[in-house]
Amino acid sequence: MTSAQLLKNPPEESVFGAQLSHRMASTVSAVPRAVLGPSPPTPGVWPPLDFALGSLACCAACVFTNPLEVVKTRLQLQGELRARGSYQRHYRGALQALWVVGRTDGLRGLQKGLSVGLMYQGVMNGVRLGSYSYCEALGITSFHGGSLLSGAGAGALGAFISSPAYLVKTHLQAQTVEAIAVGHQHNHRGVSDAFVTIYRRDGLVGLWRGVNGAVPRVMVGSAAQLATFTSAKEWVSHSQWFSPNSWLIALIAAMISGVVVAISMTPFDVISTRLYNQPVDEFRKGRLYHGFSDCLLKVCQAEGLLGLYKGMGPVFLRLAPHTMLSMLFWDLMRQHTVKDNQSQGRS
């Protein structure tokens, strides 16, 4: 199969990682075919470059979806450990929150934490793509349930390594003027100041505060995407509502996947945000929560089960376009790279 054919008919196993991971499996041709089965197609893009393109694509998507990440963080921190109706609601939904933030903080306020968010996306997805592809190369994903386990494991590793960036991103996106402030205000002066302040106060371990909420969050999100996006895309394709290469197929699949991921991941997202943003005492311990299970119980007791679904609207509104933009940017960059390689080969 040529590179052009590969790009026209990419393997469809996951939202982010599996498209390149099938091509990565050819790098382990020394392993007996009886173990891994038939050899996959020859890669059209150098695998390390493909990882970089995937990370870059996710960063490009982040530029457009970061405002939704800002309002999601605010909604999840609003009314922290307080019963419904006992606190002032500054934010009443995704669209109203976008308007409030834009009116109060300006357009720059809607892009708070963007630079460190790009850092998080690059590291997170680079590690996740590479780890998932390595699992594919070893043949782990060929076993029953191997794809889900590989996706969850790759997501967990990516979440752990990129946790300091997500910590700072949460702090910065929660910061605002007192009139619309929610949650604890860390009052960092910028990204570098945040990293330095956290390190000086809590040491190196402090940069990984809240990771016990981030790892299950990304594991659940990755597994849900792997389980639903491919199935939804195949169902829409077989329904023959659109032409085989229509971008509407991926859009509808991303929206269906977004609903499932939003429902399954939002409780973990809320807990992760709370653990990351909570203040610490002089003993470097969290003042509000002692860990994942403690946060889960306290939120349910004080805010009810619906408290675990705060910010689900922005979560869903962000997932579908982020997935679509990531896939679109990735495919365009890969096609351009393959064309360049082909033209260089002819010359």
XYZ file of N, CA, C and O in Angstrom, residues 3 25 68-70 98 106 111 120 177 235 245 252 325 329:
60
model
N 1.794 5.398 0.336
C 1.525 6.390 1.376
C 0.223 7.114 1.107
O -0.529 7.429 2.018
N 3.524 -0.693 13.845
C 3.743 -2.110 14.088
C 4.740 -2.721 13.111
O 5.330 -3.761 13.383
N -13.403 27.326 26.217
C -14.326 26.389 26.850
C -13.681 25.714 28.053
O -14.360 25.378 29.029
N -12.372 25.533 27.997
C -11.653 24.960 29.137
C -11.667 25.939 30.311
O -11.777 25.525 31.473
N -11.585 27.227 30.022
C -11.627 28.247 31.072
C -12.974 28.223 31.789
O -13.041 28.177 33.024
N -19.116 32.184 29.069
C -18.231 32.785 28.071
C -18.453 34.291 27.992
O -17.502 35.076 27.895
N -12.074 40.382 29.559
C -11.659 40.698 28.203
C -11.353 39.443 27.397
O -11.428 38.320 27.898
N -8.576 33.292 27.075
C -7.435 32.453 26.703
C -6.454 32.315 27.865
O -5.272 32.055 27.642
N 0.846 21.377 27.988
C 0.181 20.153 28.445
C -0.249 19.288 27.262
O -0.005 18.076 27.252
N -10.988 38.399 38.637
C -11.279 39.480 39.576
C -12.237 38.979 40.647
O -12.963 37.997 40.454
N -20.663 2.819 12.259
C -22.128 2.790 12.160
C -22.636 3.853 11.202
O -23.492 3.580 10.357
N -16.200 9.612 1.939
C -15.118 10.469 2.422
C -15.612 11.779 3.040
O -14.830 12.701 3.250
N -20.146 13.568 13.149
C -21.210 12.899 13.902
C -20.624 11.881 14.871
O -21.072 11.756 16.016
N -10.963 19.002 15.121
C -9.840 19.847 14.721
C -8.525 19.088 14.798
O -7.661 19.226 13.921
N -6.299 18.702 11.460
C -4.944 19.247 11.393
C -3.913 18.135 11.200
O -2.946 18.277 10.450
